[in-house]
Every structure is written in structure tokens, then in C-alpha cells.
PDB file of C-alpha atoms in Angstrom:
ATOM      1  CA  UNK A1299      92.930 -29.420 -43.649  1.00 45.00           C
ATOM      2  CA  UNK A1300      95.649 -27.940 -42.467  1.00 48.00           C
ATOM      3  CA  UNK A1301      97.789 -30.302 -42.297  1.00 50.00           C
ATOM      4  CA  UNK A1302      96.502 -30.268 -46.350  1.00 45.00           C
ATOM      5  CA  UNK A1303      97.623 -25.958 -46.448  1.00 40.00           C
ATOM      6  CA  UNK A1304     100.866 -26.501 -44.359  1.00 46.00           C
ATOM      7  CA  UNK A1305     102.628 -29.032 -47.277  1.00 46.00           C
ATOM      8  CA  UNK A1306     101.637 -26.266 -49.387  1.00 43.00           C
ATOM      9  CA  UNK A1307     102.421 -23.504 -48.317  1.00 49.00           C
ATOM     10  CA  UNK A1308     105.900 -25.019 -47.415  1.00 53.00           C
ATOM     11  CA  UNK A1309     105.885 -25.897 -51.014  1.00 52.00           C
ATOM     12  CA  UNK A1310     105.407 -22.418 -51.522  1.00 63.00           C
ATOM     13  CA  UNK A1311     108.756 -21.083 -49.847  1.00 70.00           C
ATOM     14  CA  UNK A1312     112.319 -21.551 -52.218  1.00 78.00           C
ATOM     15  CA  UNK A1313     115.150 -23.415 -50.260  1.00 86.00           C
ATOM     16  CA  UNK A1314     117.946 -20.635 -51.311  1.00 88.00           C
ATOM     17  CA  UNK A1315     117.055 -17.154 -52.119  1.00 90.00           C
ATOM     18  CA  UNK A1316     119.578 -15.176 -54.107  1.00 90.00           C
ATOM     19  CA  UNK A1317     119.965 -11.382 -51.802  1.00 93.00           C
ATOM     20  CA  UNK A1318     121.607  -8.756 -53.716  1.00 92.00           C
ATOM     21  CA  UNK A1319     120.969  -5.765 -51.161  1.00 92.00           C
ATOM     22  CA  UNK A1320     121.369  -2.004 -51.984  1.00 90.00           C
ATOM     23  CA  UNK A1321     122.318  -0.257 -48.557  1.00 90.00           C
ATOM     24  CA  UNK A1322     122.317   4.119 -48.536  1.00 84.00           C
ATOM     25  CA  UNK A1323     125.532   4.303 -45.698  1.00 79.00           C
ATOM     26  CA  UNK A1324     127.064   0.684 -46.474  1.00 77.00           C
ATOM     27  CA  UNK A1325     126.957  -0.585 -49.980  1.00 85.00           C
ATOM     28  CA  UNK A1326     125.134  -3.758 -51.027  1.00 89.00           C
ATOM     29  CA  UNK A1327     124.660  -7.415 -49.430  1.00 91.00           C
ATOM     30  CA  UNK A1328     124.808  -9.786 -52.060  1.00 92.00           C
ATOM     31  CA  UNK A1329     124.698 -13.751 -51.512  1.00 91.00           C
ATOM     32  CA  UNK A1330     122.893 -16.917 -51.261  1.00 90.00           C
ATOM     33  CA  UNK A1331     119.930 -16.816 -48.780  1.00 93.00           C
ATOM     34  CA  UNK A1332     119.117 -20.443 -47.592  1.00 92.00           C
ATOM     35  CA  UNK A1333     116.441 -19.533 -44.596  1.00 93.00           C
ATOM     36  CA  UNK A1334     115.495 -21.759 -41.927  1.00 93.00           C
ATOM     37  CA  UNK A1335     112.243 -22.338 -40.659  1.00 94.00           C
ATOM     38  CA  UNK A1336     112.815 -20.000 -37.981  1.00 96.00           C
ATOM     39  CA  UNK A1337     114.817 -17.666 -40.612  1.00 96.00           C
ATOM     40  CA  UNK A1338     110.984 -17.653 -42.332  1.00 96.00           C
ATOM     41  CA  UNK A1339     109.116 -17.331 -39.643  1.00 96.00           C
ATOM     42  CA  UNK A1340     111.067 -13.437 -38.400  1.00 97.00           C
ATOM     43  CA  UNK A1341     110.719 -12.808 -42.389  1.00 96.00           C
ATOM     44  CA  UNK A1342     107.099 -13.283 -42.179  1.00 96.00           C
ATOM     45  CA  UNK A1343     107.085 -10.897 -39.648  1.00 96.00           C
ATOM     46  CA  UNK A1344     109.208  -8.372 -39.814  1.00 96.00           C
ATOM     47  CA  UNK A1345     107.169  -8.819 -43.343  1.00 95.00           C
ATOM     48  CA  UNK A1346     103.931  -7.978 -41.926  1.00 94.00           C
ATOM     49  CA  UNK A1347     105.928  -4.581 -40.061  1.00 92.00           C
ATOM     50  CA  UNK A1348     107.252  -3.615 -43.503  1.00 92.00           C
ATOM     51  CA  UNK A1349     104.500  -3.623 -45.629  1.00 89.00           C
ATOM     52  CA  UNK A1350     102.107  -2.415 -42.667  1.00 86.00           C
ATOM     53  CA  UNK A1351     104.001   1.369 -42.361  1.00 82.00           C
ATOM     54  CA  UNK A1352     104.600   4.199 -44.280  1.00 71.00           C
ATOM     55  CA  UNK A1353     108.251   3.496 -44.579  1.00 72.00           C
ATOM     56  CA  UNK A1354     107.731   1.791 -48.084  1.00 72.00           C
ATOM     57  CA  UNK A1355     105.649   4.182 -48.903  1.00 70.00           C
ATOM     58  CA  UNK A1356     107.165   6.703 -51.422  1.00 71.00           C
ATOM     59  CA  UNK A1357     106.448  10.288 -49.988  1.00 66.00           C
ATOM     60  CA  UNK A1358     105.833  12.238 -52.175  1.00 70.00           C
ATOM     61  CA  UNK A1359     107.378  16.649 -52.145  1.00 68.00           C
ATOM     62  CA  UNK A1360     103.775  17.622 -51.375  1.00 70.00           C
ATOM     63  CA  UNK A1361     101.664  14.538 -49.196  1.00 72.00           C
ATOM     64  CA  UNK A1362     102.929  13.839 -45.375  1.00 78.00           C
ATOM     65  CA  UNK A1363     105.095  15.486 -42.721  1.00 88.00           C
ATOM     66  CA  UNK A1364     108.940  14.042 -42.074  1.00 92.00           C
ATOM     67  CA  UNK A1365     108.059  13.223 -38.465  1.00 93.00           C
ATOM     68  CA  UNK A1366     105.627  11.563 -39.400  1.00 91.00           C
ATOM     69  CA  UNK A1367     108.127   9.343 -41.814  1.00 91.00           C
ATOM     70  CA  UNK A1368     111.303   9.148 -39.291  1.00 94.00           C
ATOM     71  CA  UNK A1369     108.742   8.044 -36.704  1.00 93.00           C
ATOM     72  CA  UNK A1370     107.746   4.998 -39.192  1.00 92.00           C
ATOM     73  CA  UNK A1371     111.835   4.690 -39.360  1.00 93.00           C
ATOM     74  CA  UNK A1372     112.177   4.477 -36.126  1.00 94.00           C
ATOM     75  CA  UNK A1373     108.986   2.667 -34.887  1.00 94.00           C
ATOM     76  CA  UNK A1374     110.572  -0.755 -38.070  1.00 94.00           C
ATOM     77  CA  UNK A1375     114.295   0.227 -35.763  1.00 94.00           C
ATOM     78  CA  UNK A1376     112.525  -1.421 -32.669  1.00 95.00           C
ATOM     79  CA  UNK A1377     110.396  -4.018 -34.115  1.00 95.00           C
ATOM     80  CA  UNK A1378     113.517  -5.444 -35.962  1.00 96.00           C
ATOM     81  CA  UNK A1379     115.611  -5.529 -32.747  1.00 95.00           C
ATOM     82  CA  UNK A1380     112.231  -7.555 -30.948  1.00 97.00           C
ATOM     83  CA  UNK A1381     112.841  -9.685 -33.890  1.00 97.00           C
ATOM     84  CA  UNK A1382     115.967 -10.328 -33.719  1.00 97.00           C
ATOM     85  CA  UNK A1383     115.599 -10.625 -29.660  1.00 96.00           C
ATOM     86  CA  UNK A1384     112.623 -13.274 -29.274  1.00 97.00           C
ATOM     87  CA  UNK A1385     114.343 -15.616 -32.890  1.00 96.00           C
ATOM     88  CA  UNK A1386     117.899 -15.678 -31.110  1.00 95.00           C
ATOM     89  CA  UNK A1387     120.907 -16.815 -32.256  1.00 93.00           C
ATOM     90  CA  UNK A1388     118.307 -19.454 -35.019  1.00 94.00           C
ATOM     91  CA  UNK A1389     118.383 -16.625 -37.605  1.00 95.00           C
ATOM     92  CA  UNK A1390     121.905 -15.584 -37.690  1.00 91.00           C
ATOM     93  CA  UNK A1391     124.096 -19.061 -36.560  1.00 86.00           C
ATOM     94  CA  UNK A1392     127.707 -18.940 -36.657  1.00 81.00           C
ATOM     95  CA  UNK A1393     128.393 -22.128 -39.016  1.00 73.00           C
ATOM     96  CA  UNK A1394     126.456 -20.536 -41.951  1.00 65.00           C
ATOM     97  CA  UNK A1395     129.400 -17.155 -42.152  1.00 62.00           C
ATOM     98  CA  UNK A1396     130.098 -17.306 -46.027  1.00 68.00           C
ATOM     99  CA  UNK A1397     125.722 -17.230 -46.958  1.00 81.00           C
ATOM    100  CA  UNK A1398     123.222 -15.255 -45.791  1.00 91.00           C
ATOM    101  CA  UNK A1399     121.137 -15.513 -42.581  1.00 94.00           C
ATOM    102  CA  UNK A1400     118.236 -13.539 -41.772  1.00 96.00           C
ATOM    103  CA  UNK A1401     120.709 -11.849 -39.324  1.00 95.00           C
ATOM    104  CA  UNK A1402     123.128 -10.812 -41.082  1.00 92.00           C
ATOM    105  CA  UNK A1403     120.380  -8.611 -43.173  1.00 94.00           C
ATOM    106  CA  UNK A1404     118.238  -7.344 -39.952  1.00 95.00           C
ATOM    107  CA  UNK A1405     121.681  -6.493 -39.251  1.00 93.00           C
ATOM    108  CA  UNK A1406     123.037  -4.746 -42.120  1.00 93.00           C
ATOM    109  CA  UNK A1407     119.063  -2.569 -42.382  1.00 93.00           C
ATOM    110  CA  UNK A1408     119.005  -1.301 -38.438  1.00 94.00           C
ATOM    111  CA  UNK A1409     123.025  -0.306 -39.142  1.00 92.00           C
ATOM    112  CA  UNK A1410     123.384   0.958 -43.524  1.00 90.00           C
ATOM    113  CA  UNK A1411     120.411   2.403 -43.453  1.00 92.00           C
ATOM    114  CA  UNK A1412     117.985   3.123 -40.159  1.00 94.00           C
ATOM    115  CA  UNK A1413     120.687   4.483 -37.899  1.00 94.00           C
ATOM    116  CA  UNK A1414     122.537   6.523 -39.807  1.00 94.00           C
ATOM    117  CA  UNK A1415     119.211   8.286 -41.041  1.00 95.00           C
ATOM    118  CA  UNK A1416     117.754   8.721 -37.811  1.00 95.00           C
ATOM    119  CA  UNK A1417     120.933  10.021 -35.468  1.00 95.00           C
ATOM    120  CA  UNK A1418     121.743  12.169 -38.732  1.00 95.00           C
ATOM    121  CA  UNK A1419     118.054  14.044 -38.959  1.00 96.00           C
ATOM    122  CA  UNK A1420     116.379  13.340 -35.937  1.00 95.00           C
ATOM    123  CA  UNK A1421     117.879  16.113 -33.850  1.00 96.00           C
ATOM    124  CA  UNK A1422     118.253  18.781 -36.766  1.00 97.00           C
ATOM    125  CA  UNK A1423     114.804  18.278 -37.042  1.00 97.00           C
ATOM    126  CA  UNK A1424     113.772  18.059 -33.191  1.00 96.00           C
ATOM    127  CA  UNK A1425     116.013  21.309 -32.859  1.00 97.00           C
ATOM    128  CA  UNK A1426     114.116  22.931 -36.094  1.00 97.00           C
ATOM    129  CA  UNK A1427     110.555  21.943 -34.096  1.00 97.00           C
ATOM    130  CA  UNK A1428     111.303  24.204 -31.533  1.00 97.00           C
ATOM    131  CA  UNK A1429     111.625  26.664 -33.299  1.00 96.00           C
ATOM    132  CA  UNK A1430     107.825  26.460 -35.189  1.00 96.00           C
ATOM    133  CA  UNK A1431     106.224  30.475 -33.900  1.00 96.00           C
ATOM    134  CA  UNK A1432     103.045  30.023 -32.437  1.00 95.00           C
ATOM    135  CA  UNK A1433     101.242  31.396 -35.106  1.00 96.00           C
ATOM    136  CA  UNK A1434     102.636  28.884 -37.643  1.00 96.00           C
ATOM    137  CA  UNK A1435     100.974  25.638 -37.700  1.00 94.00           C
ATOM    138  CA  UNK A1436     103.632  21.839 -38.544  1.00 94.00           C
ATOM    139  CA  UNK A1437     102.865  21.205 -41.215  1.00 93.00           C
ATOM    140  CA  UNK A1438     103.735  24.821 -42.629  1.00 94.00           C
ATOM    141  CA  UNK A1439     106.400  25.115 -40.692  1.00 96.00           C
ATOM    142  CA  UNK A1440     108.490  21.762 -41.379  1.00 95.00           C
ATOM    143  CA  UNK A1441     108.435  22.609 -45.333  1.00 94.00           C
ATOM    144  CA  UNK A1442     109.980  26.087 -44.208  1.00 96.00           C
ATOM    145  CA  UNK A1443     112.797  23.993 -43.487  1.00 96.00           C
ATOM    146  CA  UNK A1444     115.879  24.685 -45.218  1.00 96.00           C
ATOM    147  CA  UNK A1445     116.474  21.107 -44.743  1.00 96.00           C
ATOM    148  CA  UNK A1446     113.296  19.525 -46.143  1.00 94.00           C
ATOM    149  CA  UNK A1447     114.455  18.598 -49.284  1.00 93.00           C
ATOM    150  CA  UNK A1448     117.482  16.810 -48.478  1.00 95.00           C
ATOM    151  CA  UNK A1449     115.601  14.998 -45.410  1.00 94.00           C
ATOM    152  CA  UNK A1450     113.444  13.595 -48.356  1.00 92.00           C
ATOM    153  CA  UNK A1451     116.253  12.957 -49.951  1.00 91.00           C
ATOM    154  CA  UNK A1452     117.533  10.459 -47.546  1.00 93.00           C
ATOM    155  CA  UNK A1453     114.039   9.035 -46.445  1.00 92.00           C
ATOM    156  CA  UNK A1454     113.209   8.435 -50.588  1.00 90.00           C
ATOM    157  CA  UNK A1455     116.235   6.415 -51.009  1.00 90.00           C
ATOM    158  CA  UNK A1456     116.270   4.285 -47.382  1.00 92.00           C
ATOM    159  CA  UNK A1457     112.364   2.698 -48.870  1.00 91.00           C
ATOM    160  CA  UNK A1458     114.318   2.216 -51.918  1.00 90.00           C
ATOM    161  CA  UNK A1459     116.262  -0.138 -49.321  1.00 92.00           C
ATOM    162  CA  UNK A1460     113.210  -1.425 -46.986  1.00 93.00           C
ATOM    163  CA  UNK A1461     111.490  -1.818 -50.119  1.00 91.00           C
ATOM    164  CA  UNK A1462     113.918  -4.291 -51.849  1.00 92.00           C
ATOM    165  CA  UNK A1463     114.005  -5.658 -48.606  1.00 94.00           C
ATOM    166  CA  UNK A1464     109.969  -6.877 -48.462  1.00 94.00           C
ATOM    167  CA  UNK A1465     111.108  -8.034 -51.471  1.00 93.00           C
ATOM    168  CA  UNK A1466     113.370 -10.264 -49.962  1.00 95.00           C
ATOM    169  CA  UNK A1467     111.231 -11.284 -46.975  1.00 95.00           C
ATOM    170  CA  UNK A1468     107.915 -12.192 -49.565  1.00 94.00           C
ATOM    171  CA  UNK A1469     109.995 -14.860 -51.462  1.00 93.00           C
ATOM    172  CA  UNK A1470     111.545 -16.223 -48.901  1.00 94.00           C
ATOM    173  CA  UNK A1471     108.780 -16.490 -46.414  1.00 93.00           C
ATOM    174  CA  UNK A1472     105.872 -18.317 -49.808  1.00 91.00           C
ATOM    175  CA  UNK A1473     103.944 -14.801 -50.204  1.00 90.00           C
ATOM    176  CA  UNK A1474     102.583 -12.131 -51.826  1.00 87.00           C
ATOM    177  CA  UNK A1475     104.296  -8.972 -52.318  1.00 84.00           C
ATOM    178  CA  UNK A1476     101.798  -7.216 -51.413  1.00 80.00           C
ATOM    179  CA  UNK A1477     102.578  -3.414 -53.052  1.00 74.00           C
ATOM    180  CA  UNK A1478     102.227  -1.566 -55.899  1.00 68.00           C
ATOM    181  CA  UNK A1479     105.563  -2.273 -58.117  1.00 64.00           C
ATOM    182  CA  UNK A1480     108.276   0.590 -58.098  1.00 55.00           C
ATOM    183  CA  UNK A1481     109.884   1.184 -61.116  1.00 50.00           C
ATOM    184  CA  UNK A1482     112.836   1.275 -61.717  1.00 49.00           C
ATOM    185  CA  UNK A1483     115.663   4.394 -61.725  1.00 46.00           C
ATOM    186  CA  UNK A1484     115.229   3.457 -65.960  1.00 46.00           C
ATOM    187  CA  UNK A1485     112.192   2.516 -66.061  1.00 46.00           C
ATOM    188  CA  UNK A1486     112.088  -0.904 -66.066  1.00 45.00           C
ATOM    189  CA  UNK A1487     109.753  -2.779 -63.469  1.00 44.00           C
ATOM    190  CA  UNK A1488     111.432  -4.838 -60.474  1.00 44.00           C
ATOM    191  CA  UNK A1489     110.754  -8.249 -60.221  1.00 44.00           C
ATOM    192  CA  UNK A1490     111.255  -9.749 -55.752  1.00 43.00           C
ATOM    193  CA  UNK A1491     113.611  -9.886 -54.763  1.00 46.00           C
ATOM    194  CA  UNK A1492     114.774  -6.738 -56.040  1.00 41.00           C
ATOM    195  CA  UNK A1493     116.154  -7.526 -59.644  1.00 40.00           C
ATOM    196  CA  UNK A1494     114.947  -6.131 -62.578  1.00 34.00           C
ATOM    197  CA  UNK A1495     113.171  -7.991 -64.675  1.00 32.00           C
ATOM    198  CA  UNK A1496     115.061  -7.675 -67.776  1.00 30.00           C
ATOM    199  CA  UNK A1497     118.666  -7.452 -66.530  1.00 27.00           C
ATOM    200  CA  UNK A1498     120.506  -7.790 -63.766  1.00 32.00           C
ATOM    201  CA  UNK A1499     120.989  -4.650 -61.003  1.00 30.00           C
ATOM    202  CA  UNK A1500     123.729  -2.170 -61.206  1.00 28.00           C
ATOM    203  CA  UNK A1501     124.926   0.141 -57.661  1.00 29.00           C
ATOM    204  CA  UNK A1502     127.724   2.563 -59.093  1.00 26.00           C
ATOM    205  CA  UNK A1503     130.633   2.958 -57.614  1.00 29.00           C
ATOM    206  CA  UNK A1504     128.708   0.641 -54.055  1.00 32.00           C
ATOM    207  CA  UNK A1505     130.951  -1.787 -52.300  1.00 36.00           C
ATOM    208  CA  UNK A1506     129.684  -4.949 -51.794  1.00 43.00           C
ATOM    209  CA  UNK A1507     130.177  -6.728 -47.895  1.00 46.00           C
ATOM    210  CA  UNK A1508     129.590 -10.264 -48.127  1.00 47.00           C
ATOM    211  CA  UNK A1509     128.376 -12.295 -44.918  1.00 47.00           C
ATOM    212  CA  UNK A1510     131.492 -12.639 -43.124  1.00 48.00           C
ATOM    213  CA  UNK A1511     132.863  -9.064 -43.315  1.00 46.00           C
ATOM    214  CA  UNK A1512     129.440  -7.468 -43.065  1.00 45.00           C
ATOM    215  CA  UNK A1513     129.092  -9.927 -39.550  1.00 46.00           C
ATOM    216  CA  UNK A1514     132.581  -8.355 -38.129  1.00 46.00           C
ATOM    217  CA  UNK A1515     131.287  -5.072 -38.803  1.00 43.00           C
ATOM    218  CA  UNK A1516     127.885  -5.572 -37.091  1.00 45.00           C
ATOM    219  CA  UNK A1517     130.008  -6.813 -33.967  1.00 48.00           C
ATOM    220  CA  UNK A1518     131.249  -3.544 -33.676  1.00 43.00           C
ATOM    221  CA  UNK A1519     128.709  -1.312 -34.419  1.00 41.00           C
ATOM    222  CA  UNK A1520     125.325  -3.625 -32.723  1.00 44.00           C
ATOM    223  CA  UNK A1521     126.751  -1.619 -29.325  1.00 42.00           C
ATOM    224  CA  UNK A1522     126.650   1.483 -30.790  1.00 41.00           C
ATOM    225  CA  UNK A1523     123.227   1.217 -31.475  1.00 38.00           C
ATOM    226  CA  UNK A1524     122.243   0.154 -27.667  1.00 39.00           C
ATOM    227  CA  UNK A1525     123.505   3.456 -27.212  1.00 38.00           C
ATOM    228  CA  UNK A1526     122.510   5.863 -29.775  1.00 41.00           C
ATOM    229  CA  UNK A1527     119.242   4.315 -29.700  1.00 39.00           C
ATOM    230  CA  UNK A1528     119.819   5.535 -25.640  1.00 45.00           C
ATOM    231  CA  UNK A1529     120.605   9.139 -26.307  1.00 45.00           C
ATOM    232  CA  UNK A1530     117.507   9.403 -29.787  1.00 46.00           C
ATOM    233  CA  UNK A1531     114.977   7.117 -26.688  1.00 45.00           C
ATOM    234  CA  UNK A1532     115.967   9.960 -24.535  1.00 41.00           C
ATOM    235  CA  UNK A1533     115.333  12.792 -26.902  1.00 40.00           C
ATOM    236  CA  UNK A1534     112.067  11.787 -28.661  1.00 37.00           C
ATOM    237  CA  UNK A1535     110.112  12.163 -25.165  1.00 39.00           C
ATOM    238  CA  UNK A1536     111.850  15.068 -24.263  1.00 41.00           C
ATOM    239  CA  UNK A1537     110.429  16.106 -28.026  1.00 40.00           C
ATOM    240  CA  UNK A1538     107.242  14.814 -27.292  1.00 40.00           C
ATOM    241  CA  UNK A1539     107.109  13.361 -30.468  1.00 38.00           C
TER     242      UNK A1539
END
């Protein structure tokens, strides 16, 4: 029974996946992904992390707290690093510089979406929270913040990128996409893999990075991620978040 199930599951996994992933602070990663088995397993683990957190659910103006959303984004950051450590070089092989790998996507999301958002808004929100009078509840105090619309807008852009990534990971893992489909900017529903069903995805004024270029960028920025989040961890503990 288990052998037949395993064969059926593998048959649902495509050998190649076309990737087009928009990142708020980098541009776009595009190319072809031919995932190895370790990459498929890593893709499933990250997919589960994404779809079970508020990071891929739209935060409406009258719903939720930005603090909770940022905390969820930080959890995804940590989970992504743990998955990279767990699978090691198998998800970022040297001989595949001209194709997409799990490592390219993971580092792209860390440096092109999560890290810039957190390093900008976590300390800014913490500073505002420290000014809350005892007579004002945390929810109302956050909603009185004059920078709230800006941080919500950037959270929305990051959420859209993570939702696209979740669709790509679902394809690679041979899994169904388990969240409701969000409409494209012009109202067209999105397919798995993040593409509109009836037209190509166009990102105005984007920078399309080849896997080789992005790998070079990751080599330069990854040490900064570790240092920056050491400081962020310290701020989080100090703020009691």
C-alpha cells in the first residue's frame, strides 16, 4: 500500500517548474527549476510553514495587529534558515548555477522580502509601542500610529510574494494549494506557480535576476542577515515581543 502511494505521489511531481517570483526589494527571480528529491522535501516543509501562518493571509485594515504579522514574518525567516541548515548543500548544488534551486529561492525571499521588512519596521513599531500610555489598550495604540498605512502596505506586498512562493512550492512538492486563490491586480485569478490563467505576468520596472546573479548577491548579503538578526533577536527580547 505505502509503495503504491509513494509511486502515485511521485507521479504528481513535475520534473520541471517554471518560476516567476516577484520580490518587493529585489525585483523578480525567473527561470526553470528542476528539483532534486532533497529540494522537494525542503519545498514541502517550507510550504507547510507558509500556509499555516498569517504571513500569506491578507491583513485587512480593520483586522489583526501589525505586531502579530511581523512576528509571523520573523517566524518564517527563522524557519527558512532552519530548513536550509537541515538540508545543506543538497538544496543549493554548485553545478546548477544557471537554473533555479531551492537555495536560490530561499535566500531570495530572505534577502529580498523578509529581512528588509523586518529590519525597517520591527524597531519602528517597538519604539511606538514603548510610548503607549497605560490608559490606552495595545490595539488602539497601534491603530493610532501614523505609519500604520505604510507598514500595512509593505506587509501586503510581502504577503503577495510569499503566496506566490507557496504556489511554486506546492507544485514542486506535488501538493494541492490549500489556500483560497487571490485575484491578480487586474482581477484575473492566479494559477499555481503564481501566473495569471489567461496572460503572462508582467512586473513593471522590475529587475529580473538570473540565478547566477542572485547567487552572487546572496553570497554578499547572507553574512549581513545573520548579523542583522542577531541584533533583531536582542531587540525582540528587550521589547518582550
